Amino acid sequence: MTTAHQPLPQNVEWRTPFDLLRRNATLYPNKLALVAANADGGETRLSYAALSFAIDKAADALRNRGLRPDDHLAILMTNHAAAEYVLIAWGAMRLGAVVVPLNARFAVPELRAAIEDMDCGFLIHESGFDTTVAALNKGDDRFAGRTIRVGADGDWAAVYAAGI
């Protein structure tokens, strides 16, 4: 079966995800944009306006920690921190950094290999990974001052996947 190529209409503008988010924040500021689990064990619900603002705040926080365009940021989180992941990933991408989500089921050697392969200079992790991150940092100062812990107390993307 073949499918005929259908060109886009002339009036379609190419937009980045950030253009679309800003557009929706302007047109539908109070409309629900994100519903996701958070690291506190609850649920985060944000409107388009609140989501855009939160992403800007995340970008500012990452910039203040030294993240710059083209830097590679490793993120080690479970689905229980989906809301934080969205804000951190979009904040990093807004800065022009490359987001490298790590598989939460990887063992330390696999995590280290992915981090080294992608030349990650920054790591953000969920609080449940404190021991794992300590093992990653053992004998390596790669993340000295560049590790950010997220939890109840505290290109575009590179994705490692198996079986593809």
PDB file of C-alpha atoms in Angstrom:
ATOM      1  CA  MET A   1       0.000   0.000   0.000  1.00  0.00           C
ATOM      2  CA  THR A   2       1.390   3.378  -0.944  1.00  0.00           C
ATOM      3  CA  THR A   3       0.379   6.692   0.484  1.00  0.00           C
ATOM      4  CA  ALA A   4       0.397   9.826  -1.611  1.00  0.00           C
ATOM      5  CA  HIS A   5       2.440  12.668  -0.189  1.00  0.00           C
ATOM      6  CA  GLN A   6       0.180  15.524   0.841  1.00  0.00           C
ATOM      7  CA  PRO A   7       1.961  18.888   1.037  1.00  0.00           C
ATOM      8  CA  LEU A   8       1.058  21.164   3.921  1.00  0.00           C
ATOM      9  CA  PRO A   9      -1.288  24.034   3.149  1.00  0.00           C
ATOM     10  CA  GLN A  10       0.479  27.309   2.388  1.00  0.00           C
ATOM     11  CA  ASN A  11      -0.911  29.027   5.482  1.00  0.00           C
ATOM     12  CA  VAL A  12       0.618  26.580   8.011  1.00  0.00           C
ATOM     13  CA  GLU A  13       3.398  28.194  10.004  1.00  0.00           C
ATOM     14  CA  TRP A  14       6.224  26.060  11.369  1.00  0.00           C
ATOM     15  CA  ARG A  15       6.413  26.497  15.101  1.00  0.00           C
ATOM     16  CA  THR A  16       8.637  25.273  17.861  1.00  0.00           C
ATOM     17  CA  PRO A  17       7.034  23.597  20.879  1.00  0.00           C
ATOM     18  CA  PHE A  18       7.748  26.812  22.797  1.00  0.00           C
ATOM     19  CA  ASP A  19       5.894  28.897  20.204  1.00  0.00           C
ATOM     20  CA  LEU A  20       2.896  26.609  20.606  1.00  0.00           C
ATOM     21  CA  LEU A  21       3.081  26.754  24.397  1.00  0.00           C
ATOM     22  CA  ARG A  22       3.251  30.566  24.385  1.00  0.00           C
ATOM     23  CA  ARG A  23       0.394  30.710  21.878  1.00  0.00           C
ATOM     24  CA  ASN A  24      -1.769  28.487  24.061  1.00  0.00           C
ATOM     25  CA  ALA A  25      -0.771  30.394  27.202  1.00  0.00           C
ATOM     26  CA  THR A  26      -2.020  33.554  25.485  1.00  0.00           C
ATOM     27  CA  LEU A  27      -5.183  32.081  23.944  1.00  0.00           C
ATOM     28  CA  TYR A  28      -6.118  29.679  26.752  1.00  0.00           C
ATOM     29  CA  PRO A  29      -4.276  30.865  29.878  1.00  0.00           C
ATOM     30  CA  ASN A  30      -6.544  29.029  32.325  1.00  0.00           C
ATOM     31  CA  LYS A  31      -7.080  25.847  30.313  1.00  0.00           C
ATOM     32  CA  LEU A  32      -5.514  22.711  31.809  1.00  0.00           C
ATOM     33  CA  ALA A  33      -2.220  21.870  30.074  1.00  0.00           C
ATOM     34  CA  LEU A  34      -0.501  19.342  32.353  1.00  0.00           C
ATOM     35  CA  VAL A  35      -1.676  16.686  34.776  1.00  0.00           C
ATOM     36  CA  ALA A  36       1.195  14.564  36.082  1.00  0.00           C
ATOM     37  CA  ALA A  37       2.463  12.705  39.128  1.00  0.00           C
ATOM     38  CA  ASN A  38       4.978  14.623  41.220  1.00  0.00           C
ATOM     39  CA  ALA A  39       7.864  13.585  43.447  1.00  0.00           C
ATOM     40  CA  ASP A  40       5.862  14.459  46.577  1.00  0.00           C
ATOM     41  CA  GLY A  41       3.503  11.576  45.793  1.00  0.00           C
ATOM     42  CA  GLY A  42       0.725  13.856  44.638  1.00  0.00           C
ATOM     43  CA  GLU A  43      -0.466  15.244  41.364  1.00  0.00           C
ATOM     44  CA  THR A  44       0.534  18.478  39.649  1.00  0.00           C
ATOM     45  CA  ARG A  45      -2.101  20.291  37.592  1.00  0.00           C
ATOM     46  CA  LEU A  46      -0.992  23.351  35.612  1.00  0.00           C
ATOM     47  CA  SER A  47      -2.782  25.642  33.193  1.00  0.00           C
ATOM     48  CA  TYR A  48      -1.026  26.736  30.011  1.00  0.00           C
ATOM     49  CA  ALA A  49      -0.065  30.062  31.606  1.00  0.00           C
ATOM     50  CA  ALA A  50       1.209  28.371  34.772  1.00  0.00           C
ATOM     51  CA  LEU A  51       3.109  25.739  32.769  1.00  0.00           C
ATOM     52  CA  SER A  52       4.825  28.377  30.629  1.00  0.00           C
ATOM     53  CA  PHE A  53       5.767  30.340  33.765  1.00  0.00           C
ATOM     54  CA  ALA A  54       7.045  27.218  35.563  1.00  0.00           C
ATOM     55  CA  ILE A  55       9.187  26.244  32.560  1.00  0.00           C
ATOM     56  CA  ASP A  56      10.677  29.757  32.492  1.00  0.00           C
ATOM     57  CA  LYS A  57      11.478  29.447  36.220  1.00  0.00           C
ATOM     58  CA  ALA A  58      13.087  26.043  35.653  1.00  0.00           C
ATOM     59  CA  ALA A  59      15.177  27.471  32.793  1.00  0.00           C
ATOM     60  CA  ASP A  60      16.317  30.348  35.024  1.00  0.00           C
ATOM     61  CA  ALA A  61      17.255  27.942  37.829  1.00  0.00           C
ATOM     62  CA  LEU A  62      19.234  25.727  35.436  1.00  0.00           C
ATOM     63  CA  ARG A  63      20.991  28.760  33.927  1.00  0.00           C
ATOM     64  CA  ASN A  64      21.910  29.919  37.437  1.00  0.00           C
ATOM     65  CA  ARG A  65      23.448  26.481  38.078  1.00  0.00           C
ATOM     66  CA  GLY A  66      25.638  26.920  34.984  1.00  0.00           C
ATOM     67  CA  LEU A  67      23.705  25.047  32.270  1.00  0.00           C
ATOM     68  CA  ARG A  68      24.366  26.575  28.848  1.00  0.00           C
ATOM     69  CA  PRO A  69      23.332  25.937  25.233  1.00  0.00           C
ATOM     70  CA  ASP A  70      24.669  22.618  23.888  1.00  0.00           C
ATOM     71  CA  ASP A  71      25.456  21.299  27.393  1.00  0.00           C
ATOM     72  CA  HIS A  72      24.208  17.762  27.975  1.00  0.00           C
ATOM     73  CA  LEU A  73      21.953  17.311  31.007  1.00  0.00           C
ATOM     74  CA  ALA A  74      21.336  13.787  32.316  1.00  0.00           C
ATOM     75  CA  ILE A  75      18.007  13.273  34.090  1.00  0.00           C
ATOM     76  CA  LEU A  76      17.515  10.260  36.376  1.00  0.00           C
ATOM     77  CA  MET A  77      13.884  10.044  37.494  1.00  0.00           C
ATOM     78  CA  THR A  78      11.000   7.612  37.668  1.00  0.00           C
ATOM     79  CA  ASN A  79       7.471   8.191  36.406  1.00  0.00           C
ATOM     80  CA  HIS A  80       6.592   9.258  39.952  1.00  0.00           C
ATOM     81  CA  ALA A  81       8.348  12.566  39.218  1.00  0.00           C
ATOM     82  CA  ALA A  82       6.762  13.150  35.811  1.00  0.00           C
ATOM     83  CA  ALA A  83       5.790  16.752  36.587  1.00  0.00           C
ATOM     84  CA  GLU A  84       9.330  17.668  37.640  1.00  0.00           C
ATOM     85  CA  TYR A  85      10.705  15.897  34.576  1.00  0.00           C
ATOM     86  CA  VAL A  86       8.515  17.962  32.234  1.00  0.00           C
ATOM     87  CA  LEU A  87       9.551  21.248  33.837  1.00  0.00           C
ATOM     88  CA  ILE A  88      13.254  20.376  33.983  1.00  0.00           C
ATOM     89  CA  ALA A  89      13.435  18.931  30.466  1.00  0.00           C
ATOM     90  CA  TRP A  90      11.523  21.809  28.872  1.00  0.00           C
ATOM     91  CA  GLY A  91      13.507  24.349  30.928  1.00  0.00           C
ATOM     92  CA  ALA A  92      16.784  22.824  29.733  1.00  0.00           C
ATOM     93  CA  MET A  93      15.591  22.708  26.141  1.00  0.00           C
ATOM     94  CA  ARG A  94      14.475  26.335  26.371  1.00  0.00           C
ATOM     95  CA  LEU A  95      18.121  27.139  27.160  1.00  0.00           C
ATOM     96  CA  GLY A  96      19.286  25.115  24.156  1.00  0.00           C
ATOM     97  CA  ALA A  97      20.731  22.276  26.231  1.00  0.00           C
ATOM     98  CA  VAL A  98      20.466  18.630  25.215  1.00  0.00           C
ATOM     99  CA  VAL A  99      18.315  16.509  27.529  1.00  0.00           C
ATOM    100  CA  VAL A 100      19.521  12.950  28.136  1.00  0.00           C
ATOM    101  CA  PRO A 101      16.859  10.972  30.027  1.00  0.00           C
ATOM    102  CA  LEU A 102      18.400   7.975  31.756  1.00  0.00           C
ATOM    103  CA  ASN A 103      16.659   4.650  32.292  1.00  0.00           C
ATOM    104  CA  ALA A 104      15.799   4.422  35.996  1.00  0.00           C
ATOM    105  CA  ARG A 105      16.328   0.645  35.830  1.00  0.00           C
ATOM    106  CA  PHE A 106      19.931   0.894  34.641  1.00  0.00           C
ATOM    107  CA  ALA A 107      22.650  -0.286  37.021  1.00  0.00           C
ATOM    108  CA  VAL A 108      25.511   2.074  37.879  1.00  0.00           C
ATOM    109  CA  PRO A 109      27.836   0.754  35.105  1.00  0.00           C
ATOM    110  CA  GLU A 110      25.091   1.255  32.492  1.00  0.00           C
ATOM    111  CA  LEU A 111      24.314   4.734  33.777  1.00  0.00           C
ATOM    112  CA  ARG A 112      28.001   5.635  33.772  1.00  0.00           C
ATOM    113  CA  ALA A 113      28.363   4.379  30.180  1.00  0.00           C
ATOM    114  CA  ALA A 114      25.374   6.431  28.999  1.00  0.00           C
ATOM    115  CA  ILE A 115      26.572   9.544  30.835  1.00  0.00           C
ATOM    116  CA  GLU A 116      30.085   9.212  29.416  1.00  0.00           C
ATOM    117  CA  ASP A 117      28.863   8.365  25.922  1.00  0.00           C
ATOM    118  CA  MET A 118      26.663  11.478  25.845  1.00  0.00           C
ATOM    119  CA  ASP A 119      29.314  13.629  27.582  1.00  0.00           C
ATOM    120  CA  CYS A 120      26.850  14.809  30.226  1.00  0.00           C
ATOM    121  CA  GLY A 121      28.224  17.561  32.420  1.00  0.00           C
ATOM    122  CA  PHE A 122      25.120  17.925  34.591  1.00  0.00           C
ATOM    123  CA  LEU A 123      22.881  15.447  36.399  1.00  0.00           C
ATOM    124  CA  ILE A 124      19.450  15.973  37.927  1.00  0.00           C
ATOM    125  CA  HIS A 125      18.047  13.087  39.937  1.00  0.00           C
ATOM    126  CA  GLU A 126      15.062  12.120  42.001  1.00  0.00           C
ATOM    127  CA  SER A 127      15.742  11.785  45.738  1.00  0.00           C
ATOM    128  CA  GLY A 128      15.380   7.994  45.595  1.00  0.00           C
ATOM    129  CA  PHE A 129      18.596   7.786  43.575  1.00  0.00           C
ATOM    130  CA  ASP A 130      20.940   9.290  46.205  1.00  0.00           C
ATOM    131  CA  THR A 131      22.888   6.028  46.641  1.00  0.00           C
ATOM    132  CA  THR A 132      23.126   5.487  42.883  1.00  0.00           C
ATOM    133  CA  VAL A 133      24.397   9.020  42.315  1.00  0.00           C
ATOM    134  CA  ALA A 134      26.934   8.634  45.142  1.00  0.00           C
ATOM    135  CA  ALA A 135      28.214   5.495  43.378  1.00  0.00           C
ATOM    136  CA  LEU A 136      28.355   7.374  40.059  1.00  0.00           C
ATOM    137  CA  ASN A 137      30.374  10.163  41.681  1.00  0.00           C
ATOM    138  CA  LYS A 138      32.813   7.798  43.424  1.00  0.00           C
ATOM    139  CA  GLY A 139      36.261   8.501  42.009  1.00  0.00           C
ATOM    140  CA  ASP A 140      34.863  10.943  39.437  1.00  0.00           C
ATOM    141  CA  ASP A 141      34.360  14.659  39.946  1.00  0.00           C
ATOM    142  CA  ARG A 142      32.410  15.059  36.685  1.00  0.00           C
ATOM    143  CA  PHE A 143      29.346  16.283  38.582  1.00  0.00           C
ATOM    144  CA  ALA A 144      31.087  18.195  41.374  1.00  0.00           C
ATOM    145  CA  GLY A 145      28.690  21.072  42.038  1.00  0.00           C
ATOM    146  CA  ARG A 146      26.574  19.993  39.069  1.00  0.00           C
ATOM    147  CA  THR A 147      24.213  17.498  40.680  1.00  0.00           C
ATOM    148  CA  ILE A 148      20.702  18.655  41.520  1.00  0.00           C
ATOM    149  CA  ARG A 149      18.452  16.526  43.705  1.00  0.00           C
ATOM    150  CA  VAL A 150      14.690  16.653  43.127  1.00  0.00           C
ATOM    151  CA  GLY A 151      12.275  15.278  45.656  1.00  0.00           C
ATOM    152  CA  ALA A 152       9.796  15.884  48.403  1.00  0.00           C
ATOM    153  CA  ASP A 153      12.593  17.580  50.310  1.00  0.00           C
ATOM    154  CA  GLY A 154      14.349  19.125  48.055  1.00  0.00           C
ATOM    155  CA  ASP A 155      19.761  18.673  19.419  1.00  0.00           C
ATOM    156  CA  TRP A 156      16.546  18.186  21.475  1.00  0.00           C
ATOM    157  CA  ALA A 157      16.977  14.997  23.433  1.00  0.00           C
ATOM    158  CA  ALA A 158      19.065  11.867  23.386  1.00  0.00           C
ATOM    159  CA  VAL A 159      17.173   8.761  24.425  1.00  0.00           C
ATOM    160  CA  TYR A 160      18.676   5.379  25.319  1.00  0.00           C
ATOM    161  CA  ALA A 161      16.255   2.586  24.522  1.00  0.00           C
ATOM    162  CA  ALA A 162      16.561  -1.152  24.113  1.00  0.00           C
ATOM    163  CA  GLY A 163      15.051  -3.186  21.318  1.00  0.00           C
ATOM    164  CA  ILE A 164      14.643  -0.455  18.759  1.00  0.00           C
TER     165      ILE A 164
END
